[in-house]
């Protein structure tokens, strides 16, 4: 079981020549995008499950960031559809609230303090819900996301786990540059 951050879906999609995401997806380096693509392609071909929330926050983020382009569905959405078609999706219950038209996952106050990006709260809520529901914590898979890298050690303190797809020096150089 994996929670796949949207940045993974974007970077893997950007490898494809007809993608609309090539300009804005991170990382910009082709060889690093290809590393992310390889992981997602392997995940797609595996029997591993993807975790989504019953509220639809994760899927809504995917759809918002990877709209159908004029040529084809973005690769990240193809992988999601493949997992749905093969019944390799685990849905977990989370709570959310609406503020200024955006749906935000609810965390305990001490957990919220660890997750400063409100968009990232859904991933944490899903991981914690999976821990309760399945007695295991799916790793949050991320690519070009320094927020996870910075918060990783603290979030491990609440039983979260992560799978980084880029070399450590990519993250440390971005964090150091501020």
mmCIF file of C-alpha atoms in Angstrom, residues 9-25 37 40 62-82:
data_model
loop_
_atom_site.group_PDB
_atom_site.id
_atom_site.type_symbol
_atom_site.label_atom_id
_atom_site.label_comp_id
_atom_site.label_asym_id
_atom_site.label_seq_id
_atom_site.Cartn_x
_atom_site.Cartn_y
_atom_site.Cartn_z
ATOM 1 C CA UNK A 9 2.252 11.839 -10.655
ATOM 2 C CA UNK A 10 3.216 15.193 -12.199
ATOM 3 C CA UNK A 11 6.915 14.403 -12.678
ATOM 4 C CA UNK A 12 6.185 10.965 -14.156
ATOM 5 C CA UNK A 13 3.607 12.465 -16.505
ATOM 6 C CA UNK A 14 6.053 15.160 -17.631
ATOM 7 C CA UNK A 15 8.354 12.483 -19.066
ATOM 8 C CA UNK A 16 5.800 11.809 -21.801
ATOM 9 C CA UNK A 17 6.254 13.978 -24.880
ATOM 10 C CA UNK A 18 2.630 15.080 -25.189
ATOM 11 C CA UNK A 19 2.196 16.059 -21.552
ATOM 12 C CA UNK A 20 0.989 19.528 -20.645
ATOM 13 C CA UNK A 21 2.988 19.246 -17.416
ATOM 14 C CA UNK A 22 6.530 19.396 -18.831
ATOM 15 C CA UNK A 23 6.976 23.101 -18.024
ATOM 16 C CA UNK A 24 5.707 23.128 -14.430
ATOM 17 C CA UNK A 25 6.465 19.652 -13.066
ATOM 18 C CA UNK A 37 8.647 7.737 -13.910
ATOM 19 C CA UNK A 40 5.541 4.935 -10.944
ATOM 20 C CA UNK A 62 -4.854 14.615 -8.902
ATOM 21 C CA UNK A 63 -7.661 15.717 -11.223
ATOM 22 C CA UNK A 64 -7.048 19.418 -10.551
ATOM 23 C CA UNK A 65 -3.345 19.109 -11.336
ATOM 24 C CA UNK A 66 -3.548 16.631 -14.221
ATOM 25 C CA UNK A 67 -6.494 17.605 -16.387
ATOM 26 C CA UNK A 68 -7.031 15.665 -19.593
ATOM 27 C CA UNK A 69 -4.850 17.257 -22.247
ATOM 28 C CA UNK A 70 -5.823 17.554 -25.891
ATOM 29 C CA UNK A 71 -3.885 14.410 -26.823
ATOM 30 C CA UNK A 72 -4.334 11.930 -23.999
ATOM 31 C CA UNK A 73 -4.863 11.414 -20.311
ATOM 32 C CA UNK A 74 -1.764 12.341 -18.296
ATOM 33 C CA UNK A 75 0.313 9.314 -17.275
ATOM 34 C CA UNK A 76 -0.325 9.798 -13.547
ATOM 35 C CA UNK A 77 -4.074 9.618 -14.176
ATOM 36 C CA UNK A 78 -3.560 6.532 -16.352
ATOM 37 C CA UNK A 79 -1.844 4.845 -13.403
ATOM 38 C CA UNK A 80 -4.691 5.802 -11.083
ATOM 39 C CA UNK A 81 -7.240 4.461 -13.569
ATOM 40 C CA UNK A 82 -5.249 1.241 -13.894
#
